[in-house]
Amino acid sequence: MLYFSRWKTLSIWIVIALGLLFAAPNLFSRQTLDALPDWLPKRALTLGLDLQGGSHVVLAIDRDDLANEALAAARDQIRTVLRDAGIGYTGLSTSGRVVELRVLEANEVDKAKQALVSFVQPVQTGLFGFKSVTEMSLGEPEPGLLRYTLTDAGLDYRMRLAQERSIEVIGRRIEEFGTAGPIIQRQGKDRVSVQVPGLQDPQRLKDILGQTAKLSFRMVDLSVPVHQAVLGQPPSGSSVVYSFDDPPVPYLIEDRVIVSGQNLVDAKATVDEQMKEPTVSFTLDQVGAERFGKATQENVGRLFAIVLDNQVISTPQIREPILTGTGNVAGNFTEQSASDLAMLLRAGALPANLTIVEERSVGPSLGADSITAGQFAALIGGLLVLAFMIASYGSLGIIADLALAANVVLIIAVLSAFGATLTMPGIAGIILTIGMAVDSNVLIYERVKEERREGKSLVQALDAGFSRAAAAVIDANVTTLIAVVILFFLGSGPVRGFAVTVAIGIVTTIFTAFTLTRWLVSVWLRTARPREISRGLIRLVPERTAVPFMNMRKYAFALSAVVSIGAAVMFMTKDLNYGVDFVGGSLIEIKAKDAEADPADVRARLSELNVGEVQVQEFGSKRDLLIKLASQGGGDNAEQSAVEKARMELEDDYDFRRVEVVGPTVSNELAKAGTWAVLAALAAMLVYIWVRFEWHFALGAVVSTLHDVIAMAGLYVVAGIEFNLASIAAILVTVGYSINDTIVVYDRIRENLRKHRKMPMRELIDLSLNQTLSRTVLTGVTTLLALGALYTFGGEVISSFTFAMIFGVLFGTYSSIFVAGPLLILFKLRPDMFDNDDTARTSVAAQPAKL
């Protein structure tokens, strides 16, 4: 119905007003927003790292290192407990995940077990103590030999605690670092994701996050010469530890820790007045001061070692007791390194070593360029779509444009309200939504024209157009939504931002199409009182067409078979140009500081660094180069070392605008996640279409969409386009668009099956395809206009992503017409399959109403 009650009208405009209110902060500066009343929304869109620069780092907790730390702590605690209890023991050692010792006296074994009972008692981990974990289990393989084993559950529990502790410590470090607005969160079971927008020095951030910063004060063992300990077996209770020097100097250090970094209250970078060298002054808490004072009293004249991350900083001599709880750490510091060490000590030590397994850094200049390109591309794409709709539909086109503008406002409002991050793929999602959102209005308007041609009045045609287009609009958008939801859960980083934007766009599109557009049409009818549907200046498809699509199906099937088999053969015989997301390695974008970039010179200089295969190519302007370093094969740390070598070699002549580093662990996971994303999307859509239609439609839709995916894979092989995470997004967008197109065709075929029961299937499918042809062409053109603007003006970084989507839209349109429809004949679809549904509806309608 085109009638709207007052409360419905009020509800629609309340939603639009709220959208304007929450989107408005993006138009004002922070100073202006701060001056506004507190009750007004003030949250603007958060720009992603690719738009404002910064770093995204994923750190993995070393599980083995955490296990070793737990065992070392258990060993030291066992030593203290048994010594305080006066129980004799021998052979206290750790191996693998086991701490074992032998109790000397048989009659003291039970006493020792009782003294150490806390090691095997359950730890309450769940809310209200409903869940508990036993960290260590006790075994006694022979009388008197006690073996404490760290359990898998206990190690998992420690991993969770280490994640939480790491997030706290990293947060304090970045706060000390002076950067605002970091995003630090858990990722999986053993990782921490860190995003720092607007960062000017990504390398320093990595240096700070890469240090565990475990500080300890221990005594130097002089019982045997250190070179003898290096060559032979160190004395029990002592270990050989090397210094920071180059070459490193070995020291024999007692394992017993006098004071650790946990006892630090404060640390500051200072300058030694006598030596005029940077040092780090520290202050201990009361417990630490007492321990340190007692140790220095008992060991005057001996050397003690200051150890940081298992490396000796210095070994000063204790000349007199230090009872104040303060002191200095001296070493070969620069002002910067002393300041960084003081900051690390204040922030606290990480619970275990963290390895950088993924890094994506963007320089501020590249971020500014991306913003400019994205804004311009969005403006051009939007204007082209708006103009095309007016040219195609006249007054109704203006109404569609108003609804489209409201749609974009609502997308920005929702993103702003929830604090979502807008990335360059997110801008692509908005532009794609602009193109696809028009599809709902096109479906409605084309249906209105059909109803009008059948002799209905203008009001009846408009009312029927909205009603009968509803099922196709909802089914088409829900299937697309399935694809982007799966993309969100299985994707990562900017790809998830793209999925969020498109998903929000789908929801707002359905709202504007069936509420705002309908309300505007009703107002247009009441005020303008038109006698006929307004016609635009252009019409791409005649009002009535009779294209014999089914006569072409053999040629179409032959073409599709050639393309699919050819793509499959090429895919199996020729490797894709995999990006670092899937094979590991490093991707570096650089810009020459002065003259044009020299790819040959850069390639030659990097080839001498022993970093494996090096690819260098021009990228955008003549001053820009894209460098790809192959995976180093030495673990995640080796990738970081290769990038650092490249930076040191080139930083005098080039600015590093973008760095992406993906270690082998993450690349394997991303490859699996990408594959599962495509398969899961196809499976979920198969189920949905099966439920909404029949199995013939579901199978036909999935086969035709799989045909598009294979063609997309062939495109990447033939064109040599880099296949990365964005490529998975492009494929899933193609899946969503193609299935959207196919559902519209299938919806009309289903309607005609109930309407023309005796019509041969070939003629019925031809009729349905011709009835939806105008909508198919118009939607394709509007989407291509938006994507074309993005491809032309969006910048080099996103051009390959957009090119793949353009190909996907073209091929998806082809398959929905020439593949999806004819497949129904192949699957033996018959009109009588809908008899049961219609009979059931008829019998229900025939029953008398019960009062």
PDB file of N, CA and C in Angstrom, residues 488-550:
ATOM      1  N   PHE A 488      33.394 -11.641   6.630  1.00  0.00           N
ATOM      2  CA  PHE A 488      33.769 -10.970   7.880  1.00  0.00           C
ATOM      3  C   PHE A 488      34.372 -11.956   8.875  1.00  0.00           C
ATOM      4  N   PHE A 489      33.738 -13.110   9.039  1.00  0.00           N
ATOM      5  CA  PHE A 489      34.199 -14.052  10.059  1.00  0.00           C
ATOM      6  C   PHE A 489      35.458 -14.802   9.643  1.00  0.00           C
ATOM      7  N   LEU A 490      35.662 -14.995   8.351  1.00  0.00           N
ATOM      8  CA  LEU A 490      36.836 -15.743   7.902  1.00  0.00           C
ATOM      9  C   LEU A 490      37.942 -14.837   7.370  1.00  0.00           C
ATOM     10  N   GLY A 491      37.631 -13.560   7.180  1.00  0.00           N
ATOM     11  CA  GLY A 491      38.641 -12.629   6.682  1.00  0.00           C
ATOM     12  C   GLY A 491      39.404 -11.977   7.826  1.00  0.00           C
ATOM     13  N   SER A 492      40.219 -10.991   7.484  1.00  0.00           N
ATOM     14  CA  SER A 492      40.979 -10.277   8.498  1.00  0.00           C
ATOM     15  C   SER A 492      41.320  -8.893   7.972  1.00  0.00           C
ATOM     16  N   GLY A 493      41.640  -7.981   8.910  1.00  0.00           N
ATOM     17  CA  GLY A 493      42.129  -6.667   8.547  1.00  0.00           C
ATOM     18  C   GLY A 493      41.180  -5.887   7.656  1.00  0.00           C
ATOM     19  N   PRO A 494      41.715  -5.233   6.624  1.00  0.00           N
ATOM     20  CA  PRO A 494      40.899  -4.396   5.744  1.00  0.00           C
ATOM     21  C   PRO A 494      39.768  -5.151   5.060  1.00  0.00           C
ATOM     22  N   VAL A 495      39.958  -6.450   4.822  1.00  0.00           N
ATOM     23  CA  VAL A 495      38.909  -7.233   4.166  1.00  0.00           C
ATOM     24  C   VAL A 495      37.650  -7.273   5.043  1.00  0.00           C
ATOM     25  N   ARG A 496      37.844  -7.356   6.349  1.00  0.00           N
ATOM     26  CA  ARG A 496      36.696  -7.352   7.257  1.00  0.00           C
ATOM     27  C   ARG A 496      35.997  -5.993   7.223  1.00  0.00           C
ATOM     28  N   GLY A 497      36.792  -4.914   7.074  1.00  0.00           N
ATOM     29  CA  GLY A 497      36.198  -3.589   6.939  1.00  0.00           C
ATOM     30  C   GLY A 497      35.324  -3.491   5.704  1.00  0.00           C
ATOM     31  N   PHE A 498      35.775  -4.097   4.625  1.00  0.00           N
ATOM     32  CA  PHE A 498      34.988  -4.136   3.394  1.00  0.00           C
ATOM     33  C   PHE A 498      33.675  -4.887   3.642  1.00  0.00           C
ATOM     34  N   ALA A 499      33.758  -6.023   4.314  1.00  0.00           N
ATOM     35  CA  ALA A 499      32.562  -6.829   4.580  1.00  0.00           C
ATOM     36  C   ALA A 499      31.571  -6.070   5.454  1.00  0.00           C
ATOM     37  N   VAL A 500      32.065  -5.383   6.486  1.00  0.00           N
ATOM     38  CA  VAL A 500      31.183  -4.623   7.375  1.00  0.00           C
ATOM     39  C   VAL A 500      30.449  -3.542   6.594  1.00  0.00           C
ATOM     40  N   THR A 501      31.172  -2.828   5.745  1.00  0.00           N
ATOM     41  CA  THR A 501      30.568  -1.734   4.984  1.00  0.00           C
ATOM     42  C   THR A 501      29.475  -2.247   4.055  1.00  0.00           C
ATOM     43  N   VAL A 502      29.755  -3.323   3.325  1.00  0.00           N
ATOM     44  CA  VAL A 502      28.759  -3.864   2.395  1.00  0.00           C
ATOM     45  C   VAL A 502      27.554  -4.416   3.155  1.00  0.00           C
ATOM     46  N   ALA A 503      27.793  -5.080   4.292  1.00  0.00           N
ATOM     47  CA  ALA A 503      26.687  -5.635   5.078  1.00  0.00           C
ATOM     48  C   ALA A 503      25.766  -4.527   5.584  1.00  0.00           C
ATOM     49  N   ILE A 504      26.351  -3.461   6.105  1.00  0.00           N
ATOM     50  CA  ILE A 504      25.533  -2.326   6.551  1.00  0.00           C
ATOM     51  C   ILE A 504      24.777  -1.735   5.370  1.00  0.00           C
ATOM     52  N   GLY A 505      25.448  -1.639   4.224  1.00  0.00           N
ATOM     53  CA  GLY A 505      24.812  -1.096   3.023  1.00  0.00           C
ATOM     54  C   GLY A 505      23.619  -1.918   2.573  1.00  0.00           C
ATOM     55  N   ILE A 506      23.694  -3.228   2.718  1.00  0.00           N
ATOM     56  CA  ILE A 506      22.572  -4.091   2.321  1.00  0.00           C
ATOM     57  C   ILE A 506      21.361  -3.833   3.220  1.00  0.00           C
ATOM     58  N   VAL A 507      21.600  -3.722   4.530  1.00  0.00           N
ATOM     59  CA  VAL A 507      20.501  -3.485   5.473  1.00  0.00           C
ATOM     60  C   VAL A 507      19.863  -2.124   5.217  1.00  0.00           C
ATOM     61  N   THR A 508      20.690  -1.088   5.054  1.00  0.00           N
ATOM     62  CA  THR A 508      20.133   0.248   4.811  1.00  0.00           C
ATOM     63  C   THR A 508      19.440   0.320   3.450  1.00  0.00           C
ATOM     64  N   THR A 509      19.914  -0.460   2.492  1.00  0.00           N
ATOM     65  CA  THR A 509      19.278  -0.471   1.168  1.00  0.00           C
ATOM     66  C   THR A 509      17.851  -1.008   1.251  1.00  0.00           C
ATOM     67  N   ILE A 510      17.671  -2.102   1.976  1.00  0.00           N
ATOM     68  CA  ILE A 510      16.327  -2.665   2.120  1.00  0.00           C
ATOM     69  C   ILE A 510      15.406  -1.662   2.826  1.00  0.00           C
ATOM     70  N   PHE A 511      15.945  -0.968   3.838  1.00  0.00           N
ATOM     71  CA  PHE A 511      15.141   0.026   4.559  1.00  0.00           C
ATOM     72  C   PHE A 511      14.726   1.168   3.634  1.00  0.00           C
ATOM     73  N   THR A 512      15.674   1.745   2.915  1.00  0.00           N
ATOM     74  CA  THR A 512      15.343   2.897   2.069  1.00  0.00           C
ATOM     75  C   THR A 512      14.448   2.508   0.900  1.00  0.00           C
ATOM     76  N   ALA A 513      14.648   1.297   0.349  1.00  0.00           N
ATOM     77  CA  ALA A 513      13.859   0.885  -0.818  1.00  0.00           C
ATOM     78  C   ALA A 513      12.386   0.716  -0.478  1.00  0.00           C
ATOM     79  N   PHE A 514      12.083   0.164   0.699  1.00  0.00           N
ATOM     80  CA  PHE A 514      10.689  -0.166   1.010  1.00  0.00           C
ATOM     81  C   PHE A 514      10.039   0.770   2.026  1.00  0.00           C
ATOM     82  N   THR A 515      10.758   1.760   2.462  1.00  0.00           N
ATOM     83  CA  THR A 515      10.137   2.757   3.346  1.00  0.00           C
ATOM     84  C   THR A 515      10.291   4.156   2.755  1.00  0.00           C
ATOM     85  N   LEU A 516      11.536   4.621   2.660  1.00  0.00           N
ATOM     86  CA  LEU A 516      11.743   5.990   2.194  1.00  0.00           C
ATOM     87  C   LEU A 516      11.331   6.162   0.734  1.00  0.00           C
ATOM     88  N   THR A 517      11.773   5.266  -0.142  1.00  0.00           N
ATOM     89  CA  THR A 517      11.407   5.380  -1.553  1.00  0.00           C
ATOM     90  C   THR A 517       9.890   5.313  -1.716  1.00  0.00           C
ATOM     91  N   ARG A 518       9.272   4.397  -1.003  1.00  0.00           N
ATOM     92  CA  ARG A 518       7.813   4.236  -1.097  1.00  0.00           C
ATOM     93  C   ARG A 518       7.098   5.486  -0.599  1.00  0.00           C
ATOM     94  N   TRP A 519       7.593   6.067   0.492  1.00  0.00           N
ATOM     95  CA  TRP A 519       6.990   7.283   1.039  1.00  0.00           C
ATOM     96  C   TRP A 519       7.149   8.441   0.057  1.00  0.00           C
ATOM     97  N   LEU A 520       8.334   8.570  -0.538  1.00  0.00           N
ATOM     98  CA  LEU A 520       8.569   9.645  -1.505  1.00  0.00           C
ATOM     99  C   LEU A 520       7.680   9.483  -2.732  1.00  0.00           C
ATOM    100  N   VAL A 521       7.479   8.240  -3.170  1.00  0.00           N
ATOM    101  CA  VAL A 521       6.592   7.998  -4.306  1.00  0.00           C
ATOM    102  C   VAL A 521       5.155   8.396  -3.964  1.00  0.00           C
ATOM    103  N   SER A 522       4.722   8.072  -2.743  1.00  0.00           N
ATOM    104  CA  SER A 522       3.350   8.433  -2.342  1.00  0.00           C
ATOM    105  C   SER A 522       3.178   9.952  -2.288  1.00  0.00           C
ATOM    106  N   VAL A 523       4.203  10.663  -1.807  1.00  0.00           N
ATOM    107  CA  VAL A 523       4.153  12.133  -1.786  1.00  0.00           C
ATOM    108  C   VAL A 523       4.127  12.679  -3.208  1.00  0.00           C
ATOM    109  N   TRP A 524       4.927  12.071  -4.086  1.00  0.00           N
ATOM    110  CA  TRP A 524       4.957  12.491  -5.496  1.00  0.00           C
ATOM    111  C   TRP A 524       3.580  12.317  -6.145  1.00  0.00           C
ATOM    112  N   LEU A 525       2.914  11.223  -5.838  1.00  0.00           N
ATOM    113  CA  LEU A 525       1.586  10.986  -6.396  1.00  0.00           C
ATOM    114  C   LEU A 525       0.581  12.033  -5.906  1.00  0.00           C
ATOM    115  N   ARG A 526       0.664  12.362  -4.616  1.00  0.00           N
ATOM    116  CA  ARG A 526      -0.308  13.308  -4.059  1.00  0.00           C
ATOM    117  C   ARG A 526      -0.061  14.739  -4.518  1.00  0.00           C
ATOM    118  N   THR A 527       1.183  15.118  -4.663  1.00  0.00           N
ATOM    119  CA  THR A 527       1.501  16.512  -4.989  1.00  0.00           C
ATOM    120  C   THR A 527       1.560  16.769  -6.497  1.00  0.00           C
ATOM    121  N   ALA A 528       2.246  15.908  -7.245  1.00  0.00           N
ATOM    122  CA  ALA A 528       2.395  16.126  -8.691  1.00  0.00           C
ATOM    123  C   ALA A 528       1.194  15.616  -9.487  1.00  0.00           C
ATOM    124  N   ARG A 529       0.460  14.656  -8.895  1.00  0.00           N
ATOM    125  CA  ARG A 529      -0.698  14.041  -9.562  1.00  0.00           C
ATOM    126  C   ARG A 529      -0.370  13.644 -11.011  1.00  0.00           C
ATOM    127  N   PRO A 530       0.645  12.819 -11.212  1.00  0.00           N
ATOM    128  CA  PRO A 530       1.011  12.432 -12.580  1.00  0.00           C
ATOM    129  C   PRO A 530      -0.026  11.477 -13.160  1.00  0.00           C
ATOM    130  N   ARG A 531      -0.172  11.522 -14.471  1.00  0.00           N
ATOM    131  CA  ARG A 531      -1.078  10.612 -15.157  1.00  0.00           C
ATOM    132  C   ARG A 531      -0.357   9.406 -15.729  1.00  0.00           C
ATOM    133  N   GLU A 532       0.980   9.504 -15.792  1.00  0.00           N
ATOM    134  CA  GLU A 532       1.766   8.423 -16.375  1.00  0.00           C
ATOM    135  C   GLU A 532       3.110   8.362 -15.677  1.00  0.00           C
ATOM    136  N   ILE A 533       3.750   7.207 -15.765  1.00  0.00           N
ATOM    137  CA  ILE A 533       5.091   7.053 -15.200  1.00  0.00           C
ATOM    138  C   ILE A 533       6.046   7.950 -15.969  1.00  0.00           C
ATOM    139  N   SER A 534       6.855   8.712 -15.217  1.00  0.00           N
ATOM    140  CA  SER A 534       7.808   9.604 -15.880  1.00  0.00           C
ATOM    141  C   SER A 534       8.838   8.785 -16.642  1.00  0.00           C
ATOM    142  N   ARG A 535       9.200   9.252 -17.802  1.00  0.00           N
ATOM    143  CA  ARG A 535      10.175   8.544 -18.635  1.00  0.00           C
ATOM    144  C   ARG A 535      11.454   9.359 -18.704  1.00  0.00           C
ATOM    145  N   GLY A 536      12.549   8.660 -18.712  1.00  0.00           N
ATOM    146  CA  GLY A 536      13.831   9.327 -18.769  1.00  0.00           C
ATOM    147  C   GLY A 536      14.252   9.653 -20.192  1.00  0.00           C
ATOM    148  N   LEU A 537      15.458  10.142 -20.311  1.00  0.00           N
ATOM    149  CA  LEU A 537      15.988  10.540 -21.607  1.00  0.00           C
ATOM    150  C   LEU A 537      16.545   9.354 -22.380  1.00  0.00           C
ATOM    151  N   ILE A 538      16.938   8.301 -21.684  1.00  0.00           N
ATOM    152  CA  ILE A 538      17.541   7.159 -22.357  1.00  0.00           C
ATOM    153  C   ILE A 538      16.817   5.879 -21.955  1.00  0.00           C
ATOM    154  N   ARG A 539      16.899   4.889 -22.811  1.00  0.00           N
ATOM    155  CA  ARG A 539      16.390   3.549 -22.483  1.00  0.00           C
ATOM    156  C   ARG A 539      17.310   2.546 -23.144  1.00  0.00           C
ATOM    157  N   LEU A 540      18.046   1.816 -22.355  1.00  0.00           N
ATOM    158  CA  LEU A 540      19.050   0.895 -22.878  1.00  0.00           C
ATOM    159  C   LEU A 540      18.426  -0.362 -23.466  1.00  0.00           C
ATOM    160  N   VAL A 541      17.267  -0.757 -22.935  1.00  0.00           N
ATOM    161  CA  VAL A 541      16.600  -1.974 -23.402  1.00  0.00           C
ATOM    162  C   VAL A 541      15.167  -1.614 -23.785  1.00  0.00           C
ATOM    163  N   PRO A 542      14.697  -2.030 -24.953  1.00  0.00           N
ATOM    164  CA  PRO A 542      13.304  -1.742 -25.338  1.00  0.00           C
ATOM    165  C   PRO A 542      12.316  -2.306 -24.316  1.00  0.00           C
ATOM    166  N   GLU A 543      11.091  -1.725 -24.316  1.00  0.00           N
ATOM    167  CA  GLU A 543      10.095  -2.154 -23.326  1.00  0.00           C
ATOM    168  C   GLU A 543       9.731  -3.619 -23.495  1.00  0.00           C
ATOM    169  N   ARG A 544       9.605  -4.078 -24.680  1.00  0.00           N
ATOM    170  CA  ARG A 544       9.263  -5.485 -24.918  1.00  0.00           C
ATOM    171  C   ARG A 544      10.364  -6.112 -25.770  1.00  0.00           C
ATOM    172  N   THR A 545      10.948  -7.145 -25.272  1.00  0.00           N
ATOM    173  CA  THR A 545      11.997  -7.857 -26.014  1.00  0.00           C
ATOM    174  C   THR A 545      11.615  -9.326 -26.136  1.00  0.00           C
ATOM    175  N   ALA A 546      12.155  -9.961 -27.150  1.00  0.00           N
ATOM    176  CA  ALA A 546      11.886 -11.393 -27.358  1.00  0.00           C
ATOM    177  C   ALA A 546      13.175 -12.067 -27.830  1.00  0.00           C
ATOM    178  N   VAL A 547      14.217 -11.867 -27.049  1.00  0.00           N
ATOM    179  CA  VAL A 547      15.520 -12.456 -27.396  1.00  0.00           C
ATOM    180  C   VAL A 547      15.457 -13.966 -27.153  1.00  0.00           C
ATOM    181  N   PRO A 548      15.794 -14.796 -28.138  1.00  0.00           N
ATOM    182  CA  PRO A 548      15.727 -16.265 -27.958  1.00  0.00           C
ATOM    183  C   PRO A 548      16.961 -16.803 -27.215  1.00  0.00           C
ATOM    184  N   PHE A 549      17.000 -16.563 -25.936  1.00  0.00           N
ATOM    185  CA  PHE A 549      18.174 -16.962 -25.155  1.00  0.00           C
ATOM    186  C   PHE A 549      18.377 -18.479 -25.170  1.00  0.00           C
ATOM    187  N   MET A 550      17.274 -19.228 -25.112  1.00  0.00           N
ATOM    188  CA  MET A 550      17.407 -20.683 -25.047  1.00  0.00           C
ATOM    189  C   MET A 550      17.970 -21.265 -26.348  1.00  0.00           C
TER     190      MET A 550
END
